[in-house]
Tab-separated table of C-alpha atoms in Angstrom:
chain	number	residue	atom	x	y	z
A	1	MET	CA	22.007	102.546	-13.924
A	2	GLU	CA	21.084	105.550	-12.486
A	3	LYS	CA	23.298	106.399	-9.243
A	4	ARG	CA	21.332	107.905	-6.130
A	5	LYS	CA	22.203	109.687	-2.754
A	6	VAL	CA	20.016	107.983	-0.390
A	7	LEU	CA	19.494	109.242	3.461
A	8	ILE	CA	18.379	105.895	5.611
A	9	VAL	CA	16.824	107.184	8.752
A	10	GLY	CA	17.793	104.080	11.349
A	11	GLY	CA	20.771	101.602	11.817
A	12	GLY	CA	19.073	98.581	12.651
A	13	ILE	CA	18.782	95.136	10.759
A	14	ALA	CA	16.596	96.716	7.863
A	15	GLY	CA	18.558	99.946	7.434
A	16	LEU	CA	22.048	98.614	7.169
A	17	CYS	CA	21.058	95.623	4.941
A	18	LEU	CA	19.876	98.194	2.511
A	19	ALA	CA	23.177	100.325	3.052
A	20	LEU	CA	24.877	97.137	2.072
A	21	GLY	CA	22.881	96.496	-1.015
A	22	LEU	CA	22.973	100.177	-2.285
A	23	ARG	CA	26.574	100.380	-1.626
A	24	ARG	CA	27.003	97.298	-3.845
A	25	GLY	CA	25.110	98.904	-6.529
A	26	GLY	CA	27.526	102.019	-6.468
A	27	HIS	CA	25.044	104.535	-4.680
A	28	GLU	CA	26.209	107.667	-2.097
A	29	VAL	CA	24.535	106.229	1.079
A	30	VAL	CA	24.089	107.950	4.432
A	31	VAL	CA	22.819	106.423	7.639
A	32	VAL	CA	21.656	108.234	10.406
A	33	GLU	CA	20.875	106.741	14.023
A	34	GLN	CA	19.583	108.361	17.090
A	35	ALA	CA	21.625	106.255	19.453
A	36	GLU	CA	24.733	107.616	20.574
A	37	ALA	CA	26.678	104.410	20.299
A	38	TRP	CA	26.461	101.094	18.936
A	39	ALA	CA	25.152	99.019	21.944
A	40	PRO	CA	24.759	95.006	22.912
A	41	VAL	CA	20.882	95.327	23.280
A	42	GLY	CA	18.263	92.547	22.428
A	43	THR	CA	17.994	88.893	22.877
A	44	GLY	CA	18.198	86.072	20.490
A	45	ILE	CA	17.313	85.788	17.068
A	46	MET	CA	16.243	82.973	14.418
A	47	LEU	CA	17.484	83.719	10.938
A	48	HIS	CA	15.833	81.364	8.481
A	49	GLY	CA	17.092	80.339	4.843
A	50	ASN	CA	15.770	83.180	3.162
A	51	GLY	CA	16.938	85.825	5.302
A	52	MET	CA	20.560	84.016	5.043
A	53	ALA	CA	20.757	83.311	1.300
A	54	VAL	CA	20.199	87.257	1.091
A	55	LEU	CA	22.666	87.805	3.765
A	56	GLY	CA	25.021	85.950	1.620
A	57	ALA	CA	24.178	87.985	-1.417
A	58	LEU	CA	25.050	91.384	0.372
A	59	GLY	CA	28.890	89.580	1.604
A	60	VAL	CA	27.974	88.739	5.364
A	61	GLY	CA	26.378	85.674	5.426
A	62	GLU	CA	29.707	83.903	6.515
A	63	GLY	CA	30.229	86.383	9.226
A	64	VAL	CA	26.633	85.578	10.557
A	65	ALA	CA	27.411	81.612	10.474
A	66	ALA	CA	30.168	82.084	12.276
A	67	ARG	CA	28.732	84.154	15.271
A	68	GLY	CA	25.715	81.989	15.052
A	69	LYS	CA	24.461	78.442	15.536
A	70	ARG	CA	23.229	76.493	12.871
A	71	MET	CA	19.445	75.401	13.257
A	72	VAL	CA	18.987	71.744	12.001
A	73	GLY	CA	15.307	71.308	12.944
A	74	MET	CA	12.477	73.052	15.441
A	75	ARG	CA	9.890	70.952	17.576
A	76	VAL	CA	6.586	72.368	18.931
A	77	THR	CA	5.159	70.427	21.803
A	78	ASN	CA	2.256	70.553	24.158
A	79	ARG	CA	3.078	71.753	28.083
A	80	GLY	CA	3.659	68.231	28.881
A	81	GLY	CA	6.465	67.898	26.379
A	82	LYS	CA	4.368	65.624	23.793
A	83	GLU	CA	5.436	66.254	20.336
A	84	LEU	CA	2.863	68.063	18.030
A	85	GLY	CA	4.983	68.700	15.196
A	86	TYR	CA	9.158	68.740	13.737
A	87	MET	CA	10.294	70.696	10.910
A	88	ASP	CA	13.617	69.766	9.299
A	89	LEU	CA	15.362	72.916	8.230
A	90	GLU	CA	18.126	70.698	6.586
A	91	VAL	CA	16.015	70.069	3.533
A	92	TRP	CA	15.876	73.836	3.276
A	93	ALA	CA	19.433	73.872	3.864
A	94	LYS	CA	20.360	72.175	0.578
A	95	ARG	CA	17.794	74.306	-1.424
A	96	VAL	CA	18.245	77.275	0.035
A	97	ALA	CA	20.448	78.165	2.835
A	98	PRO	CA	21.111	77.015	6.411
A	99	SER	CA	19.038	78.332	9.492
A	100	TYR	CA	20.919	80.042	12.109
A	101	ALA	CA	20.173	81.766	15.752
A	102	ILE	CA	22.337	84.381	17.036
A	103	HIS	CA	22.220	87.114	19.375
A	104	ARG	CA	21.151	90.124	17.753
A	105	ALA	CA	23.808	92.181	19.120
A	106	HIS	CA	26.427	89.972	17.273
A	107	LEU	CA	24.103	90.162	14.144
A	108	HIS	CA	24.318	93.864	14.598
A	109	GLU	CA	28.188	93.547	14.936
A	110	VAL	CA	28.478	91.622	11.687
A	111	LEU	CA	26.365	94.045	9.689
A	112	VAL	CA	27.948	97.082	10.812
A	113	ALA	CA	31.452	95.797	10.339
A	114	GLY	CA	30.247	94.885	6.758
A	115	CYS	CA	29.126	98.324	6.338
A	116	ALA	CA	32.726	99.664	6.525
A	117	GLY	CA	32.937	102.946	4.102
A	118	VAL	CA	29.292	103.592	4.374
A	119	ASP	CA	28.421	107.540	5.925
A	120	LEU	CA	27.240	106.206	9.622
A	121	ARG	CA	25.899	108.658	11.636
A	122	LEU	CA	25.659	108.120	15.331
A	123	GLY	CA	23.597	110.191	17.540
A	124	GLN	CA	21.359	112.411	14.803
A	125	SER	CA	18.090	111.660	13.140
A	126	ILE	CA	16.077	113.554	10.870
A	127	ALA	CA	13.677	116.521	12.178
A	128	ASP	CA	12.011	117.616	8.811
A	129	TRP	CA	11.961	117.557	5.260
A	130	GLU	CA	10.632	119.191	2.092
A	131	GLU	CA	10.518	117.092	-1.424
A	132	ASN	CA	9.803	118.311	-5.013
A	133	ASP	CA	10.813	116.665	-8.138
A	134	GLU	CA	14.420	117.357	-7.925
A	135	GLY	CA	15.071	115.795	-4.487
A	136	VAL	CA	14.317	115.825	-0.610
A	137	TRP	CA	15.865	119.011	1.600
A	138	VAL	CA	16.587	117.043	4.945
A	139	TRP	CA	17.086	118.956	8.250
A	140	LEU	CA	19.101	116.594	10.970
A	141	THR	CA	18.327	117.105	14.326
A	142	THR	CA	21.939	118.549	14.476
A	143	GLY	CA	21.082	121.287	12.303
A	144	GLU	CA	22.595	120.428	8.998
A	145	GLU	CA	20.433	120.748	6.016
A	146	GLU	CA	21.491	118.011	2.803
A	147	ARG	CA	19.948	117.128	-0.371
A	148	TYR	CA	18.795	113.635	-1.284
A	149	ASP	CA	17.419	111.488	-3.845
A	150	VAL	CA	15.621	109.175	-1.341
A	151	VAL	CA	14.933	109.227	2.294
A	152	VAL	CA	14.335	105.921	3.459
A	153	GLY	CA	12.656	105.272	7.099
A	154	ALA	CA	13.875	102.269	8.668
A	155	ASP	CA	13.643	103.526	12.335
A	156	GLY	CA	11.567	100.301	13.461
A	157	ILE	CA	7.777	99.606	14.916
A	158	ARG	CA	7.563	103.215	16.176
A	159	SER	CA	9.074	105.048	13.146
A	160	ARG	CA	9.148	108.602	13.449
A	161	VAL	CA	9.320	108.705	9.479
A	162	ARG	CA	6.365	106.685	9.098
A	163	ALA	CA	4.421	108.947	11.266
A	164	MET	CA	6.002	112.339	9.795
A	165	TRP	CA	5.369	110.994	6.437
A	166	TRP	CA	1.973	110.335	7.437
A	167	GLU	CA	1.216	114.266	8.271
A	168	LYS	CA	3.078	115.319	5.167
A	169	ARG	CA	1.661	113.541	2.714
A	170	GLY	CA	-0.503	110.163	3.984
A	171	LYS	CA	-3.013	112.235	5.143
A	172	GLY	CA	-3.597	114.491	2.219
A	173	GLU	CA	-3.427	111.069	-0.209
A	174	GLY	CA	-6.329	109.905	1.732
A	175	VAL	CA	-4.189	106.934	3.197
A	176	ALA	CA	-5.920	105.584	6.892
A	177	LYS	CA	-3.253	106.528	9.458
A	178	PRO	CA	-0.813	103.649	10.526
A	179	GLU	CA	-1.913	102.286	13.831
A	180	LEU	CA	-0.349	99.551	15.765
A	181	VAL	CA	-2.477	96.283	16.604
A	182	TYR	CA	-2.078	94.456	19.996
A	183	SER	CA	-2.026	90.917	19.393
A	184	GLY	CA	-3.406	89.997	22.599
A	185	TYR	CA	-0.156	88.452	24.491
A	186	THR	CA	2.757	89.924	25.839
A	187	CYS	CA	6.177	88.298	25.810
A	188	TRP	CA	9.353	88.339	28.375
A	189	ARG	CA	12.476	87.430	27.043
A	190	PHE	CA	16.158	86.838	28.155
A	191	VAL	CA	19.231	84.806	27.240
A	192	ALA	CA	21.041	82.858	29.865
A	193	GLU	CA	23.690	80.355	30.418
A	194	ASN	CA	22.400	77.124	28.756
A	195	ARG	CA	23.276	74.706	31.601
A	196	THR	CA	21.995	71.547	30.269
A	197	ASP	CA	22.006	69.833	26.897
A	198	LEU	CA	18.987	71.738	25.356
A	199	GLU	CA	20.419	71.753	21.662
A	200	MET	CA	17.355	72.320	19.707
A	201	PRO	CA	14.614	74.740	19.512
A	202	VAL	CA	11.389	74.015	21.102
A	203	GLU	CA	8.385	75.790	21.549
A	204	MET	CA	5.958	74.579	23.941
A	205	TRP	CA	2.011	75.401	23.656
A	206	GLY	CA	-0.084	75.795	26.511
A	207	ARG	CA	-3.413	77.351	27.420
A	208	GLY	CA	-3.259	80.952	26.522
A	209	ALA	CA	0.685	80.807	26.740
A	210	ARG	CA	3.719	79.465	25.365
A	211	LEU	CA	7.154	78.615	26.222
A	212	GLY	CA	10.157	78.295	23.831
A	213	TRP	CA	14.094	78.161	23.727
A	214	VAL	CA	16.533	78.641	21.161
A	215	PRO	CA	19.992	77.125	21.552
A	216	LEU	CA	22.827	80.406	20.886
A	217	PRO	CA	26.681	80.222	20.506
A	218	ASP	CA	28.850	80.431	23.609
A	219	ASP	CA	26.532	77.807	25.779
A	220	LEU	CA	24.032	80.390	25.662
A	221	LEU	CA	20.268	80.248	25.576
A	222	TYR	CA	17.271	82.600	24.381
A	223	VAL	CA	14.176	81.878	26.228
A	224	TYR	CA	10.899	83.506	25.273
A	225	ARG	CA	7.255	83.006	27.171
A	226	THR	CA	4.170	84.536	25.719
A	227	LEU	CA	0.976	85.071	28.007
A	228	ASN	CA	-2.490	86.326	27.003
A	229	ALA	CA	-2.457	89.651	28.686
A	230	GLU	CA	-3.679	93.428	28.637
A	231	ARG	CA	-1.960	95.664	26.694
A	232	GLY	CA	0.141	97.764	28.683
A	233	GLY	CA	-0.031	95.359	31.843
A	234	GLU	CA	2.567	97.097	34.774
A	235	GLU	CA	4.616	94.683	36.634
A	236	ALA	CA	6.327	95.864	39.732
A	237	GLU	CA	10.408	94.923	40.032
A	238	VAL	CA	10.018	93.020	43.143
A	239	GLY	CA	9.539	89.328	43.045
A	240	ARG	CA	9.020	89.666	39.402
A	241	VAL	CA	11.267	86.985	38.512
A	242	GLU	CA	9.502	84.605	41.058
A	243	ARG	CA	5.890	85.610	39.468
A	244	VAL	CA	6.935	85.299	35.853
A	245	LYS	CA	8.541	81.326	36.535
A	246	GLY	CA	5.187	80.650	38.631
A	247	LEU	CA	3.263	81.917	35.299
A	248	PHE	CA	4.511	78.985	33.437
A	249	ALA	CA	4.785	76.255	36.507
A	250	ASP	CA	2.268	74.334	34.605
A	251	PHE	CA	4.864	73.458	31.917
A	252	GLY	CA	6.620	69.895	32.391
A	253	ASP	CA	9.271	68.264	30.625
A	254	ARG	CA	12.453	70.236	29.881
A	255	ALA	CA	10.465	73.646	30.766
A	256	PRO	CA	12.395	73.735	34.308
A	257	LEU	CA	15.687	73.419	32.479
A	258	ALA	CA	14.580	76.540	30.149
A	259	LEU	CA	13.672	78.496	33.350
A	260	ASP	CA	16.696	77.255	35.714
A	261	GLY	CA	18.878	80.278	34.286
A	262	LEU	CA	16.264	82.817	35.112
A	263	SER	CA	17.743	84.816	38.186
A	264	GLU	CA	17.398	88.290	39.808
A	265	GLU	CA	20.840	89.356	37.896
A	266	THR	CA	19.358	88.449	34.458
A	267	VAL	CA	18.066	90.875	32.178
A	268	LEU	CA	14.566	90.094	31.423
A	269	LEU	CA	12.648	92.068	29.002
A	270	ARG	CA	9.130	92.418	28.280
A	271	HIS	CA	7.125	93.739	25.410
A	272	ASP	CA	3.706	93.603	24.432
A	273	LEU	CA	3.581	92.161	20.840
A	274	GLU	CA	2.275	94.578	18.299
A	275	GLU	CA	1.918	94.605	14.631
A	276	LEU	CA	1.123	97.163	11.924
A	277	GLY	CA	-1.940	96.106	10.454
A	278	ARG	CA	-0.856	96.436	6.805
A	279	THR	CA	1.905	97.322	4.953
A	280	VAL	CA	3.164	100.881	4.480
A	281	VAL	CA	5.643	101.736	1.664
A	282	GLY	CA	5.225	105.507	1.873
A	283	SER	CA	5.039	107.813	-1.391
A	284	GLY	CA	6.945	110.647	-3.475
A	285	ARG	CA	10.433	110.427	-2.552
A	286	VAL	CA	9.905	108.786	1.066
A	287	ILE	CA	9.950	104.731	1.475
A	288	LEU	CA	9.638	102.756	4.371
A	289	VAL	CA	11.291	99.360	5.052
A	290	GLY	CA	11.443	96.714	7.811
A	291	ASP	CA	9.541	97.355	10.821
A	292	ALA	CA	8.791	101.034	10.094
A	293	ALA	CA	6.694	99.201	6.942
A	294	GLN	CA	5.727	95.766	7.896
A	295	ALA	CA	6.073	95.087	11.637
A	296	LEU	CA	4.642	91.476	12.174
A	297	THR	CA	3.972	89.041	14.726
A	298	PRO	CA	6.966	87.139	15.726
A	299	ASN	CA	5.147	83.409	15.668
A	300	LEU	CA	6.971	82.314	12.618
A	301	GLY	CA	10.631	83.916	13.109
A	302	GLN	CA	10.331	85.477	10.186
A	303	GLY	CA	10.615	89.520	10.942
A	304	ALA	CA	14.246	89.866	10.917
A	305	ALA	CA	14.150	87.569	7.356
A	306	GLN	CA	11.411	89.802	5.924
A	307	ALA	CA	13.086	93.094	7.460
A	308	ILE	CA	16.197	91.638	5.372
A	309	GLU	CA	14.014	90.696	2.129
A	310	GLY	CA	12.660	93.999	2.221
A	311	ALA	CA	16.089	95.921	2.000
A	312	TRP	CA	17.061	93.223	-0.867
A	313	ARG	CA	14.174	94.164	-3.155
A	314	LEU	CA	14.636	98.091	-2.612
A	315	ALA	CA	18.223	98.156	-2.965
A	316	GLY	CA	17.607	96.436	-6.416
A	317	ALA	CA	14.679	98.405	-7.015
A	318	LEU	CA	16.254	101.851	-6.813
A	319	GLY	CA	19.330	100.531	-8.854
A	320	GLU	CA	17.302	99.047	-11.862
A	321	SER	CA	14.287	101.710	-11.981
A	322	GLY	CA	14.269	105.007	-13.867
A	323	SER	CA	12.565	107.011	-10.944
A	324	VAL	CA	12.031	106.833	-7.482
A	325	GLY	CA	8.002	106.453	-7.998
A	326	GLU	CA	8.975	103.289	-10.493
A	327	ALA	CA	11.405	101.976	-7.751
A	328	ARG	CA	8.962	102.013	-4.817
A	329	ALA	CA	6.350	100.605	-7.151
A	330	VAL	CA	8.556	97.380	-8.007
A	331	TYR	CA	9.823	96.894	-4.531
A	332	TRP	CA	5.734	96.927	-3.452
A	333	ARG	CA	5.016	94.474	-6.018
A	334	GLY	CA	7.568	92.218	-4.846
A	335	GLN	CA	7.525	92.666	-1.160
A	336	GLY	CA	3.536	93.475	-0.642
A	337	PRO	CA	2.061	90.105	-1.485
A	338	ARG	CA	5.183	87.950	0.418
A	339	VAL	CA	4.697	90.103	3.609
A	340	ALA	CA	0.749	89.933	3.503
A	341	MET	CA	0.975	85.929	3.345
A	342	VAL	CA	3.456	85.790	6.203
A	343	ARG	CA	1.336	88.309	8.362
A	344	GLN	CA	-1.617	86.183	7.894
A	345	ARG	CA	0.339	82.845	8.790
A	346	SER	CA	1.667	84.423	11.403
A	347	ARG	CA	-1.446	85.869	12.944
A	348	MET	CA	-3.069	82.156	12.479
A	349	VAL	CA	-0.011	80.372	14.553
A	350	GLY	CA	-0.577	82.870	17.143
A	351	ARG	CA	-4.051	82.247	17.793
A	352	MET	CA	-3.415	78.678	17.726
A	353	GLY	CA	-0.700	78.890	19.935
A	354	GLN	CA	-2.555	81.384	22.241
A	355	LEU	CA	-5.980	79.726	22.783
A	356	GLU	CA	-7.326	79.316	26.353
A	357	SER	CA	-10.106	77.081	26.157
A	358	GLY	CA	-9.151	73.386	27.734
A	359	ILE	CA	-11.235	71.828	24.751
A	360	LEU	CA	-10.100	73.614	21.718
A	361	CYS	CA	-6.478	73.375	23.095
A	362	GLY	CA	-7.048	69.254	23.308
A	363	VAL	CA	-8.279	69.863	19.526
A	364	ARG	CA	-5.395	71.908	18.628
A	365	ASP	CA	-3.000	69.633	20.057
A	366	TRP	CA	-4.751	66.607	18.791
A	367	VAL	CA	-4.985	67.998	14.849
A	368	SER	CA	-1.365	69.186	15.079
A	369	TRP	CA	-0.194	65.803	15.997
A	370	LEU	CA	-1.887	63.817	13.446
A	371	THR	CA	-0.698	66.357	10.538
A	372	PRO	CA	1.422	64.952	8.114
A	373	ARG	CA	5.046	66.045	8.331
A	374	GLY	CA	5.053	66.292	4.603
A	375	VAL	CA	2.394	68.903	5.236
A	376	MET	CA	4.013	71.053	7.581
A	377	ALA	CA	7.341	70.819	4.951
A	378	ARG	CA	5.186	72.342	2.068
A	379	GLN	CA	4.154	75.277	4.764
A	380	LEU	CA	7.285	75.767	5.514
A	381	GLY	CA	8.815	75.610	1.917
A	382	ALA	CA	6.456	78.907	1.263
A	383	LEU	CA	8.599	80.749	3.670
A	384	ILE	CA	11.844	79.961	2.863
A	385	VAL	CA	12.449	80.910	-0.332
A	386	ASP	CA	15.548	82.482	-2.072
A	387	PRO	CA	14.610	86.187	-2.423
A	388	THR	CA	17.969	86.960	-4.581
A	389	LYS	CA	16.927	84.286	-7.444
């Protein structure tokens, strides 16, 4: 097995998981992250069994489980609280691995701790590169020039590496410019004190809007709201909390309890939900992974898990293949069809959940309520598989 020197650009979930996988394979790994310090950012995140199986194989599964909260099931209801569907996650816990909810910052802390011994460099990124048959010569933003066998862009949905790669190679190879596609709905997220007994993840479907919550450890609750809206809508800070609450005032049952923790002091994040229309893996000695390659809509709770899966497959391919080109092809054969399936299903769930017509919403809710749990289990089973086997 050839040992390679790999530069990973981006110290997020995909980048750190890739570093863990490559280090276990004996490769020389450098991770550059433009942030000056590791900061506790983000809100909650769901990690289903497929992602947890990989984290276990990477040696950090127990750490994630210790910082997370085990999810035994998930409910979908209408905006009044009537159950439309239930997903039993314990079935897949026995077959693959348990599912957990965790604060994104805590997941990141576990991954950074697991990367002890990896060359992690903060406050720098890639400025330029040149490649040939012998390697990639990289110029960093700090001025250093270094040689690598492979450069991996793991720098997120607005990847600088992806943009640079397309200008340098993709355009000349006839690849259409990778563009972000707006889903048609925006999302607010926050984490607050769980003041009640909300112990199970729930997503409520309304008309052109959804409200969901996921219990976290330490009596915290991750809450998200989606709303059909124009892209890039501006939002005044004055009265923001009350306006957002008002947008979901027609959600009943336990929805007011989930919104109870939202106050003017709460960190309330808003993002238009976007995706890459197709997976982009790079070419030559430059490869993309995670959101840089495959950013998905979050409707299935599979974004992080697919980034983790991709990092696992790429680490394995780089270790087992004779050339970088062969490794990229092996990675693509494993990751491409998998992500295409998740992307299609996530889009479909998003379209269903964001329906606005009262008649269509009624039909959707009725059909969902009539769908046998066995059908839902089979659909979930296509997502929660063990990539390490």
